[in-house]
PDB file of C-alpha atoms and ligand atoms in Angstrom:
ATOM      1  CA  MET P 990       0.000   0.000   0.000  1.00  0.00           C
ATOM      2  CA  SER P 991       1.429   3.366  -0.988  1.00  0.00           C
ATOM      3  CA  ASP P 992       1.097   6.477   1.162  1.00  0.00           C
ATOM      4  CA  THR P 993       1.180   8.607  -1.937  1.00  0.00           C
ATOM      5  CA  LEU P 994      -0.968   6.831  -4.525  1.00  0.00           C
ATOM      6  CA  ALA P 995      -4.758   6.540  -4.773  1.00  0.00           C
ATOM      7  CA  THR P 996      -6.429   4.538  -7.551  1.00  0.00           C
ATOM      8  CA  LEU P 997      -9.832   5.574  -8.866  1.00  0.00           C
ATOM      9  CA  ASN P 998     -11.263   2.508 -10.570  1.00  0.00           C
ATOM     10  CA  SER P 999     -14.770   3.613 -11.437  1.00  0.00           C
ATOM     11  CA  PRO P1000     -16.659   6.798 -12.337  1.00  0.00           C
ATOM     12  CA  ALA P1001     -18.467   6.599  -8.985  1.00  0.00           C
ATOM     13  CA  ALA P1002     -15.142   7.351  -7.293  1.00  0.00           C
ATOM     14  CA  TYR P1003     -14.160  10.288  -9.499  1.00  0.00           C
ATOM     15  CA  SER P1004     -15.894  12.902  -7.356  1.00  0.00           C
ATOM     16  CA  SER P1005     -13.378  12.232  -4.573  1.00  0.00           C
ATOM     17  CA  ILE P1006     -10.545  13.453  -6.745  1.00  0.00           C
ATOM     18  CA  ALA P1007     -10.325  17.043  -5.437  1.00  0.00           C
ATOM     19  CA  ASP P1008     -10.018  15.898  -1.848  1.00  0.00           C
ATOM     20  CA  LYS P1009      -7.406  13.278  -2.685  1.00  0.00           C
ATOM     21  CA  LEU P1010      -5.368  15.746  -4.716  1.00  0.00           C
ATOM     22  CA  GLU P1011      -5.503  18.319  -1.925  1.00  0.00           C
ATOM     23  CA  LYS P1012      -4.272  15.684   0.523  1.00  0.00           C
ATOM     24  CA  GLY P1013      -1.152  15.307  -1.577  1.00  0.00           C
ATOM     25  CA  LEU P1014      -1.968  12.042  -3.307  1.00  0.00           C
ATOM     26  CA  ILE P1015      -1.140  11.038  -6.839  1.00  0.00           C
ATOM     27  CA  VAL P1016      -4.513   9.968  -8.208  1.00  0.00           C
ATOM     28  CA  GLN P1017      -4.285   7.335 -10.899  1.00  0.00           C
ATOM     29  CA  PHE P1018      -6.785   5.894 -13.371  1.00  0.00           C
ATOM     30  CA  PRO P1019      -6.047   2.401 -14.709  1.00  0.00           C
ATOM     31  CA  ARG P1020      -7.458   3.629 -18.016  1.00  0.00           C
ATOM     32  CA  CYS P1021      -7.654   7.295 -19.041  1.00  0.00           C
ATOM     33  CA  PRO P1022     -11.162   8.301 -17.874  1.00  0.00           C
ATOM     34  CA  PHE P1023     -12.119  10.125 -21.089  1.00  0.00           C
ATOM     35  CA  PRO P1024     -11.416   9.673 -24.811  1.00  0.00           C
ATOM     36  CA  MET P1025      -7.744   9.999 -25.723  1.00  0.00           C
ATOM     37  CA  PRO P1026      -6.602  11.275 -29.143  1.00  0.00           C
ATOM     38  CA  ASP P1027      -7.624   8.641 -31.678  1.00  0.00           C
ATOM     39  CA  GLU P1028      -5.209   5.947 -32.767  1.00  0.00           C
ATOM     40  CA  ALA P1029      -4.123   7.745 -35.956  1.00  0.00           C
ATOM     41  CA  ASP P1030      -3.369  10.974 -34.065  1.00  0.00           C
ATOM     42  CA  GLN P1031      -1.468   9.100 -31.367  1.00  0.00           C
ATOM     43  CA  GLU P1032       0.612   7.317 -33.968  1.00  0.00           C
ATOM     44  CA  PHE P1033       1.274  10.650 -35.683  1.00  0.00           C
ATOM     45  CA  LEU P1034       2.524  12.136 -32.402  1.00  0.00           C
ATOM     46  CA  ARG P1035       4.686   9.108 -31.595  1.00  0.00           C
ATOM     47  CA  THR P1036       6.330   8.849 -35.001  1.00  0.00           C
ATOM     48  CA  GLU P1037       6.564  12.473 -36.182  1.00  0.00           C
ATOM     49  CA  MET P1038       7.202  14.498 -33.040  1.00  0.00           C
ATOM     50  CA  PRO P1039      10.597  13.059 -32.069  1.00  0.00           C
ATOM     51  CA  ARG P1040      11.952  14.132 -35.468  1.00  0.00           C
ATOM     52  CA  HIS P1041      10.416  17.596 -35.358  1.00  0.00           C
ATOM     53  CA  LEU P1042      11.242  18.586 -31.812  1.00  0.00           C
ATOM     54  CA  SER P1043      13.042  21.898 -31.275  1.00  0.00           C
ATOM     55  CA  ARG P1044      12.713  22.175 -27.478  1.00  0.00           C
ATOM     56  CA  LYS P1045      12.373  19.940 -24.437  1.00  0.00           C
ATOM     57  CA  ASN P1046       8.684  19.301 -25.208  1.00  0.00           C
ATOM     58  CA  ILE P1047       6.001  20.241 -27.690  1.00  0.00           C
ATOM     59  CA  SER P1048       3.494  22.520 -25.981  1.00  0.00           C
ATOM     60  CA  TYR P1049       0.196  24.078 -26.890  1.00  0.00           C
ATOM     61  CA  HIS P1050      -0.271  27.492 -25.255  1.00  0.00           C
ATOM     62  CA  PRO P1051      -3.983  28.262 -24.924  1.00  0.00           C
ATOM     63  CA  GLU P1052      -3.425  31.962 -24.202  1.00  0.00           C
ATOM     64  CA  THR P1053      -2.022  32.472 -27.699  1.00  0.00           C
ATOM     65  CA  GLY P1054      -3.244  29.343 -29.481  1.00  0.00           C
ATOM     66  CA  ALA P1055       0.351  28.629 -30.543  1.00  0.00           C
ATOM     67  CA  VAL P1056       2.378  25.436 -30.369  1.00  0.00           C
ATOM     68  CA  HIS P1057       5.987  25.779 -29.218  1.00  0.00           C
ATOM     69  CA  GLY P1058       8.823  23.302 -29.629  1.00  0.00           C
ATOM     70  CA  LEU P1059       7.870  22.034 -33.064  1.00  0.00           C
ATOM     71  CA  LYS P1060       9.716  22.584 -36.291  1.00  0.00           C
ATOM     72  CA  GLY P1061       7.311  21.425 -38.950  1.00  0.00           C
ATOM     73  CA  ASP P1062       5.290  22.726 -41.874  1.00  0.00           C
ATOM     74  CA  ARG P1063       1.950  24.424 -41.554  1.00  0.00           C
ATOM     75  CA  ALA P1064      -0.149  21.270 -41.940  1.00  0.00           C
ATOM     76  CA  MET P1065       1.828  19.507 -39.241  1.00  0.00           C
ATOM     77  CA  THR P1066       1.586  22.493 -36.897  1.00  0.00           C
ATOM     78  CA  GLU P1067      -2.163  22.699 -37.411  1.00  0.00           C
ATOM     79  CA  ARG P1068      -2.638  19.010 -36.727  1.00  0.00           C
ATOM     80  CA  VAL P1069      -0.577  19.100 -33.540  1.00  0.00           C
ATOM     81  CA  THR P1070      -2.398  22.231 -32.402  1.00  0.00           C
ATOM     82  CA  SER P1071      -5.745  20.573 -32.929  1.00  0.00           C
ATOM     83  CA  ILE P1072      -4.766  17.329 -31.136  1.00  0.00           C
ATOM     84  CA  LEU P1073      -3.364  19.107 -28.068  1.00  0.00           C
ATOM     85  CA  LYS P1074      -6.166  21.667 -27.925  1.00  0.00           C
ATOM     86  CA  ASN P1075      -8.804  18.923 -28.063  1.00  0.00           C
ATOM     87  CA  HIS P1076      -6.993  16.886 -25.449  1.00  0.00           C
ATOM     88  CA  SER P1077      -6.792  19.898 -23.150  1.00  0.00           C
ATOM     89  CA  ALA P1078     -10.554  20.378 -23.604  1.00  0.00           C
ATOM     90  CA  GLN P1079     -11.167  16.755 -22.540  1.00  0.00           C
ATOM     91  CA  VAL P1080      -9.083  17.202 -19.404  1.00  0.00           C
ATOM     92  CA  GLN P1081     -10.854  20.464 -18.579  1.00  0.00           C
ATOM     93  CA  GLU P1082     -14.259  18.832 -19.009  1.00  0.00           C
ATOM     94  CA  PHE P1083     -13.234  15.982 -16.735  1.00  0.00           C
ATOM     95  CA  PHE P1084     -12.159  18.321 -13.940  1.00  0.00           C
ATOM     96  CA  LYS P1085     -15.216  20.549 -14.356  1.00  0.00           C
ATOM     97  CA  ALA P1086     -17.496  17.519 -14.009  1.00  0.00           C
ATOM     98  CA  ASN P1087     -15.637  15.841 -11.149  1.00  0.00           C
ATOM     99  CA  ALA P1088     -13.741  18.565  -9.279  1.00  0.00           C
ATOM    100  CA  PRO P1089     -15.749  21.763  -9.840  1.00  0.00           C
ATOM    101  CA  THR P1090     -14.340  23.419  -6.711  1.00  0.00           C
ATOM    102  CA  LEU P1091     -10.867  23.379  -8.232  1.00  0.00           C
ATOM    103  CA  THR P1092     -11.809  24.774 -11.625  1.00  0.00           C
ATOM    104  CA  GLN P1093     -13.377  28.102 -10.620  1.00  0.00           C
ATOM    105  CA  ASN P1094     -11.251  30.911 -12.040  1.00  0.00           C
ATOM    106  CA  TRP P1095      -8.443  28.504 -12.739  1.00  0.00           C
ATOM    107  CA  GLN P1096      -5.906  29.287 -15.408  1.00  0.00           C
ATOM    108  CA  VAL P1097      -5.697  26.726 -18.170  1.00  0.00           C
ATOM    109  CA  ALA P1098      -1.994  26.505 -18.965  1.00  0.00           C
ATOM    110  CA  THR P1099      -0.090  24.380 -21.460  1.00  0.00           C
ATOM    111  CA  CYS P1100      -0.948  21.000 -22.892  1.00  0.00           C
ATOM    112  CA  SER P1101       2.244  19.291 -23.970  1.00  0.00           C
ATOM    113  CA  PHE P1102       3.467  16.121 -25.563  1.00  0.00           C
ATOM    114  CA  ARG P1103       6.718  14.589 -24.350  1.00  0.00           C
ATOM    115  CA  PRO P1104       8.214  12.701 -27.263  1.00  0.00           C
ATOM    116  CA  MET P1105      11.614  11.673 -25.891  1.00  0.00           C
ATOM    117  CA  GLU P1106      12.682   8.847 -23.611  1.00  0.00           C
ATOM    118  CA  GLU P1107      13.047  10.358 -20.136  1.00  0.00           C
ATOM    119  CA  ALA P1108      15.782   7.980 -18.954  1.00  0.00           C
ATOM    120  CA  GLY P1109      19.212   9.463 -19.626  1.00  0.00           C
ATOM    121  CA  ARG P1110      18.124  12.669 -21.366  1.00  0.00           C
ATOM    122  CA  ASN P1111      21.131  14.518 -19.940  1.00  0.00           C
ATOM    123  CA  LEU P1112      19.283  17.762 -19.379  1.00  0.00           C
ATOM    124  CA  SER P1113      20.845  20.236 -16.952  1.00  0.00           C
ATOM    125  CA  ALA P1114      20.058  19.505 -13.307  1.00  0.00           C
ATOM    126  CA  HIS P1115      17.483  22.259 -12.954  1.00  0.00           C
ATOM    127  CA  ALA P1116      15.671  21.194 -16.134  1.00  0.00           C
ATOM    128  CA  SER P1117      15.936  17.477 -15.522  1.00  0.00           C
ATOM    129  CA  ASN P1118      12.792  15.409 -14.950  1.00  0.00           C
ATOM    130  CA  GLU P1119      14.928  12.584 -13.567  1.00  0.00           C
ATOM    131  CA  LEU P1120      15.739  14.354 -10.300  1.00  0.00           C
ATOM    132  CA  ILE P1121      13.101  14.450  -7.562  1.00  0.00           C
ATOM    133  CA  HIS P1122      11.598  17.901  -7.083  1.00  0.00           C
ATOM    134  CA  VAL P1123       8.447  19.877  -6.455  1.00  0.00           C
ATOM    135  CA  ASP P1124       7.446  22.160  -9.329  1.00  0.00           C
ATOM    136  CA  ALA P1125       8.291  25.818  -8.887  1.00  0.00           C
ATOM    137  CA  GLY P1126       8.639  28.676 -11.293  1.00  0.00           C
ATOM    138  CA  ALA P1127       7.846  26.844 -14.514  1.00  0.00           C
ATOM    139  CA  TYR P1128       4.789  29.073 -15.030  1.00  0.00           C
ATOM    140  CA  GLY P1129       6.119  32.277 -13.612  1.00  0.00           C
ATOM    141  CA  ALA P1130       5.036  33.406 -10.185  1.00  0.00           C
ATOM    142  CA  THR P1131       1.918  31.784  -8.715  1.00  0.00           C
ATOM    143  CA  HIS P1132       1.862  33.771  -5.427  1.00  0.00           C
ATOM    144  CA  GLY P1133       0.655  30.610  -3.685  1.00  0.00           C
ATOM    145  CA  ASP P1134      -1.739  29.396  -6.358  1.00  0.00           C
ATOM    146  CA  ARG P1135      -1.418  25.713  -7.086  1.00  0.00           C
ATOM    147  CA  VAL P1136       0.083  23.783  -9.998  1.00  0.00           C
ATOM    148  CA  LEU P1137      -2.232  20.951 -11.022  1.00  0.00           C
ATOM    149  CA  ARG P1138      -1.231  18.480 -13.710  1.00  0.00           C
ATOM    150  CA  PHE P1139      -2.909  15.634 -15.552  1.00  0.00           C
ATOM    151  CA  PHE P1140      -0.820  12.993 -17.342  1.00  0.00           C
ATOM    152  CA  VAL P1141      -1.729  10.315 -19.877  1.00  0.00           C
ATOM    153  CA  ASN P1142       0.695   7.638 -21.022  1.00  0.00           C
ATOM    154  CA  ILE P1143       0.023   7.097 -24.731  1.00  0.00           C
ATOM    155  CA  ASN P1144       2.903   4.678 -25.183  1.00  0.00           C
ATOM    156  CA  PRO P1145       1.248   1.364 -26.118  1.00  0.00           C
ATOM    157  CA  ASN P1146       4.189  -0.737 -24.937  1.00  0.00           C
ATOM    158  CA  GLN P1147       6.023   0.983 -22.129  1.00  0.00           C
ATOM    159  CA  ASP P1148       5.175   2.133 -18.605  1.00  0.00           C
ATOM    160  CA  ARG P1149       6.012   5.653 -17.508  1.00  0.00           C
ATOM    161  CA  VAL P1150       7.963   5.354 -14.277  1.00  0.00           C
ATOM    162  CA  TRP P1151       7.975   7.922 -11.482  1.00  0.00           C
ATOM    163  CA  ILE P1152       9.682   8.095  -8.148  1.00  0.00           C
ATOM    164  CA  SER P1153       8.592  10.300  -5.237  1.00  0.00           C
ATOM    165  CA  LYS P1154       9.628  11.154  -1.712  1.00  0.00           C
ATOM    166  CA  GLY P1155       6.188  12.229  -0.612  1.00  0.00           C
ATOM    167  CA  ALA P1156       4.437  15.541  -0.176  1.00  0.00           C
ATOM    168  CA  PHE P1157       5.383  19.060   0.864  1.00  0.00           C
ATOM    169  CA  PRO P1158       4.294  19.072   4.531  1.00  0.00           C
ATOM    170  CA  LYS P1159       6.598  16.193   5.411  1.00  0.00           C
ATOM    171  CA  LEU P1160       9.366  17.297   3.061  1.00  0.00           C
ATOM    172  CA  LEU P1161       9.500  20.774   4.559  1.00  0.00           C
ATOM    173  CA  ALA P1162       9.496  19.368   8.091  1.00  0.00           C
ATOM    174  CA  THR P1163      12.402  17.081   7.220  1.00  0.00           C
ATOM    175  CA  HIS P1164      14.462  19.255   4.874  1.00  0.00           C
ATOM    176  CA  GLY P1165      13.308  22.833   5.501  1.00  0.00           C
ATOM    177  CA  VAL P1166      16.273  23.703   7.707  1.00  0.00           C
ATOM    178  CA  ALA P1167      18.854  22.273   5.310  1.00  0.00           C
ATOM    179  CA  ALA P1168      17.163  24.093   2.435  1.00  0.00           C
ATOM    180  CA  GLY P1169      17.363  27.383   4.322  1.00  0.00           C
ATOM    181  CA  LEU P1170      13.602  27.801   4.533  1.00  0.00           C
ATOM    182  CA  THR P1171      12.884  27.162   8.225  1.00  0.00           C
ATOM    183  CA  PRO P1172      12.984  28.320  10.895  1.00  0.00           C
ATOM    184  CA  GLY P1173      13.312  32.003  10.311  1.00  0.00           C
ATOM    185  CA  GLY P1174      14.525  31.528   6.753  1.00  0.00           C
ATOM    186  CA  MET P1175      12.701  32.613   3.639  1.00  0.00           C
ATOM    187  CA  GLY P1176       9.535  31.011   4.959  1.00  0.00           C
ATOM    188  CA  SER P1177       9.304  33.738   7.574  1.00  0.00           C
ATOM    189  CA  ARG P1178       9.022  36.396   4.887  1.00  0.00           C
ATOM    190  CA  ILE P1179       6.301  34.751   2.864  1.00  0.00           C
ATOM    191  CA  GLU P1180       3.801  37.600   3.127  1.00  0.00           C
ATOM    192  CA  GLU P1181       4.202  40.026   0.288  1.00  0.00           C
ATOM    193  CA  SER P1182       5.081  43.609   0.920  1.00  0.00           C
ATOM    194  CA  PRO P1183       2.666  46.200  -0.509  1.00  0.00           C
ATOM    195  CA  VAL P1184       5.379  47.238  -2.964  1.00  0.00           C
ATOM    196  CA  GLY P1185       5.782  43.635  -4.150  1.00  0.00           C
ATOM    197  CA  ARG P1186       2.057  43.280  -4.629  1.00  0.00           C
ATOM    198  CA  PHE P1187       1.903  46.532  -6.563  1.00  0.00           C
ATOM    199  CA  TYR P1188       4.751  45.367  -8.792  1.00  0.00           C
ATOM    200  CA  SER P1189       3.027  42.036  -9.505  1.00  0.00           C
ATOM    201  CA  ALA P1190      -0.313  43.691 -10.204  1.00  0.00           C
ATOM    202  CA  GLY P1191       1.438  45.980 -12.677  1.00  0.00           C
ATOM    203  CA  LEU P1192       3.010  42.997 -14.422  1.00  0.00           C
ATOM    204  CA  ARG P1193      -0.329  41.210 -14.595  1.00  0.00           C
ATOM    205  CA  GLY P1194      -1.763  44.351 -16.168  1.00  0.00           C
ATOM    206  CA  LEU P1195       0.979  44.264 -18.780  1.00  0.00           C
ATOM    207  CA  SER P1196       0.357  40.603 -19.512  1.00  0.00           C
ATOM    208  CA  HIS P1197      -3.174  41.509 -20.584  1.00  0.00           C
ATOM    209  CA  PHE P1198      -1.491  43.310 -23.438  1.00  0.00           C
ATOM    210  CA  GLY P1199       0.098  40.066 -24.558  1.00  0.00           C
ATOM    211  CA  LEU P1200       3.513  40.375 -22.946  1.00  0.00           C
ATOM    212  CA  PRO P1201       4.045  36.907 -21.494  1.00  0.00           C
ATOM    213  CA  LEU P1202       7.581  37.882 -20.456  1.00  0.00           C
ATOM    214  CA  SER P1203       6.008  39.919 -17.677  1.00  0.00           C
ATOM    215  CA  GLN P1204       4.774  36.682 -16.126  1.00  0.00           C
ATOM    216  CA  VAL P1205       8.274  35.285 -16.226  1.00  0.00           C
ATOM    217  CA  LEU P1206       9.729  38.403 -14.613  1.00  0.00           C
ATOM    218  CA  ASP P1207       7.131  38.360 -11.880  1.00  0.00           C
ATOM    219  CA  THR P1208       8.132  36.918  -8.546  1.00  0.00           C
ATOM    220  CA  SER P1209       7.036  36.855  -4.917  1.00  0.00           C
ATOM    221  CA  PRO P1210       8.543  35.729  -1.611  1.00  0.00           C
ATOM    222  CA  TYR P1211       6.509  32.525  -1.899  1.00  0.00           C
ATOM    223  CA  ASP P1212       7.759  31.796  -5.409  1.00  0.00           C
ATOM    224  CA  ARG P1213      11.340  32.460  -4.414  1.00  0.00           C
ATOM    225  CA  ALA P1214      11.000  30.131  -1.421  1.00  0.00           C
ATOM    226  CA  MET P1215       9.515  27.369  -3.581  1.00  0.00           C
ATOM    227  CA  ARG P1216      12.216  27.843  -6.202  1.00  0.00           C
ATOM    228  CA  ARG P1217      14.812  27.582  -3.484  1.00  0.00           C
ATOM    229  CA  PHE P1218      13.279  24.309  -2.279  1.00  0.00           C
ATOM    230  CA  HIS P1219      13.114  22.999  -5.858  1.00  0.00           C
ATOM    231  CA  ASN P1220      16.779  23.805  -6.403  1.00  0.00           C
ATOM    232  CA  TYR P1221      17.807  22.409  -3.014  1.00  0.00           C
ATOM    233  CA  MET P1222      16.235  19.067  -3.903  1.00  0.00           C
ATOM    234  CA  LYS P1223      17.845  18.864  -7.323  1.00  0.00           C
ATOM    235  CA  ASP P1224      21.246  20.103  -6.113  1.00  0.00           C
ATOM    236  CA  THR P1225      21.538  17.811  -3.069  1.00  0.00           C
ATOM    237  CA  PRO P1226      22.829  14.339  -3.962  1.00  0.00           C
ATOM    238  CA  GLU P1227      22.198  13.086  -0.398  1.00  0.00           C
ATOM    239  CA  PHE P1228      18.536  13.936  -0.818  1.00  0.00           C
ATOM    240  CA  GLN P1229      18.331  12.342  -4.260  1.00  0.00           C
ATOM    241  CA  ASN P1230      20.218   9.203  -3.280  1.00  0.00           C
ATOM    242  CA  SER P1231      18.828   8.406   0.146  1.00  0.00           C
ATOM    243  CA  PRO P1232      16.200   5.662   0.186  1.00  0.00           C
ATOM    244  CA  GLU P1233      14.269   7.485   2.930  1.00  0.00           C
ATOM    245  CA  GLY P1234      10.602   7.802   1.970  1.00  0.00           C
ATOM    246  CA  LEU P1235      11.286   6.742  -1.590  1.00  0.00           C
ATOM    247  CA  GLU P1236       8.412   5.282  -3.590  1.00  0.00           C
ATOM    248  CA  ARG P1237       8.254   4.107  -7.176  1.00  0.00           C
ATOM    249  CA  PHE P1238       5.222   4.115  -9.461  1.00  0.00           C
ATOM    250  CA  SER P1239       4.732   2.521 -12.864  1.00  0.00           C
ATOM    251  CA  PHE P1240       1.987   4.023 -14.985  1.00  0.00           C
ATOM    252  CA  ALA P1241       0.858   1.493 -17.566  1.00  0.00           C
ATOM    253  CA  PRO P1242       0.100   2.185 -21.227  1.00  0.00           C
ATOM    254  CA  PHE P1243      -3.096   4.264 -21.586  1.00  0.00           C
ATOM    255  CA  SER P1244      -3.403   4.873 -17.872  1.00  0.00           C
ATOM    256  CA  ALA P1245      -3.690   8.424 -16.522  1.00  0.00           C
ATOM    257  CA  TRP P1246      -2.775  10.208 -13.310  1.00  0.00           C
ATOM    258  CA  SER P1247      -3.097  13.616 -11.745  1.00  0.00           C
ATOM    259  CA  VAL P1248      -1.310  15.427  -8.948  1.00  0.00           C
ATOM    260  CA  PHE P1249      -0.576  18.835  -7.466  1.00  0.00           C
ATOM    261  CA  THR P1250       3.041  18.936  -8.601  1.00  0.00           C
ATOM    262  CA  ASP P1251       3.837  21.942  -6.395  1.00  0.00           C
ATOM    263  CA  MET P1252       3.091  19.668  -3.433  1.00  0.00           C
ATOM    264  CA  VAL P1253       4.052  16.105  -4.276  1.00  0.00           C
ATOM    265  CA  SER P1254       7.713  15.486  -5.049  1.00  0.00           C
ATOM    266  CA  HIS P1255       8.294  13.581  -8.244  1.00  0.00           C
ATOM    267  CA  ALA P1256      10.759  12.573 -10.912  1.00  0.00           C
ATOM    268  CA  CYS P1257      10.109  10.769 -14.148  1.00  0.00           C
ATOM    269  CA  ILE P1258      12.898   8.240 -14.547  1.00  0.00           C
ATOM    270  CA  ALA P1259      11.705   6.316 -17.594  1.00  0.00           C
ATOM    271  CA  GLY P1260       9.024   6.460 -20.221  1.00  0.00           C
ATOM    272  CA  ARG P1261       8.215   8.102 -23.498  1.00  0.00           C
ATOM    273  CA  PHE P1262       5.108   9.607 -25.104  1.00  0.00           C
ATOM    274  CA  ALA P1263       3.067  11.304 -22.424  1.00  0.00           C
ATOM    275  CA  LEU P1264       0.438  14.015 -22.669  1.00  0.00           C
ATOM    276  CA  VAL P1265       0.693  16.548 -19.857  1.00  0.00           C
ATOM    277  CA  SER P1266      -1.938  19.185 -19.109  1.00  0.00           C
ATOM    278  CA  THR P1267      -1.222  21.963 -16.626  1.00  0.00           C
ATOM    279  CA  PHE P1268      -3.564  24.237 -14.699  1.00  0.00           C
ATOM    280  CA  VAL P1269      -2.960  26.943 -12.126  1.00  0.00           C
ATOM    281  CA  VAL P1270      -5.622  26.614  -9.427  1.00  0.00           C
ATOM    282  CA  PRO P1271      -6.348  29.600  -7.161  1.00  0.00           C
ATOM    283  CA  MET P1272      -5.166  28.937  -3.635  1.00  0.00           C
ATOM    284  CA  ALA P1273      -8.626  30.028  -2.431  1.00  0.00           C
ATOM    285  CA  ASN P1274     -10.195  27.008  -4.186  1.00  0.00           C
ATOM    286  CA  CYS P1275      -8.420  24.590  -1.866  1.00  0.00           C
ATOM    287  CA  ARG P1276     -10.603  23.419   1.004  1.00  0.00           C
ATOM    288  CA  ARG P1277      -7.798  21.883   3.021  1.00  0.00           C
ATOM    289  CA  LYS P1278      -6.162  25.186   3.870  1.00  0.00           C
ATOM    290  CA  GLU P1279      -3.747  23.580   6.310  1.00  0.00           C
ATOM    291  CA  LEU P1280      -2.181  21.540   3.505  1.00  0.00           C
ATOM    292  CA  VAL P1281      -1.639  24.405   1.070  1.00  0.00           C
ATOM    293  CA  PRO P1282       2.143  24.917   0.675  1.00  0.00           C
ATOM    294  CA  PHE P1283       1.808  28.707   1.067  1.00  0.00           C
ATOM    295  CA  ASN P1284       0.097  28.255   4.446  1.00  0.00           C
ATOM    296  CA  ILE P1285       2.584  25.625   5.564  1.00  0.00           C
ATOM    297  CA  LEU P1286       5.514  27.886   4.738  1.00  0.00           C
ATOM    298  CA  LYS P1287       3.828  30.729   6.585  1.00  0.00           C
ATOM    299  CA  GLY P1288       3.071  28.502   9.590  1.00  0.00           C
ATOM    300  CA  SER P1289       6.580  27.080   9.689  1.00  0.00           C
ATOM    301  CA  ALA P1290       7.839  30.580  10.341  1.00  0.00           C
ATOM    302  CA  GLY P1291       5.835  30.719  13.564  1.00  0.00           C
ATOM    303  CA  HIS P1292       3.028  32.984  12.411  1.00  0.00           C
TER     304      HIS P1292
HETATM  305 FE1  FE2 X1248       7.972  18.454 -12.231  1.00  0.00          FE
END
């Protein structure tokens, strides 16, 4: 029995997903709970994308409607756009039907396809999926809002393999001091100053005019603390190599899973051909306030 994994076998169980995610569980579905891209589109992604990849992944960006990471002709770009956009819509519909509390005012972020074998990709440490981490900073500043992801393994022959060392509350309690976050570290300065808030609001205003760079430039004490924890995990071999709390999960062909990746530590150590949908969920949507990383960081500073 895993402390970190919950399996939802039937539609009757789907409505428990928000609570399980908020608890810091990886929720898995033995079979993707909604229609996947059809066989021809899957085969197209699996055979064509590895040869036409120009970045780490191929990603559909709903805010602009553009696909990044692909070097292909117009027809190919349009087909990929349509597949990823439709898949994102399926994931959104699933969450709206089964976890409506999480979806209010959420931000639908990228839907990406990961065409390369994850084992031995030799990416730099901070970009590597093979090192255990919690997600931080990949979508600019969240100011405490949550990073929710939904994964589907569309490799017909190969599992996608993850390892984890559990969720944020325990990780911070165990490693917060070494990471320089507690006590009295960055966690104690998690509340934003009025100037910081003004700066962020100004950047958000700019981003309405289509300047996504402003989101990247944005930051907050919370985001800096989470980034620090992310980097501590990836830069600390003792953390990566110790067997303490280590769990391993194999996600079978055509299975799916979802998790708050800002909360549950994870690394993908093997596997190829996954669809990954990302959402930023307002912190206020979470009902288990005591488990929200922002609140834990704040509490750990003695507030
Ligand atoms: Fe991650």
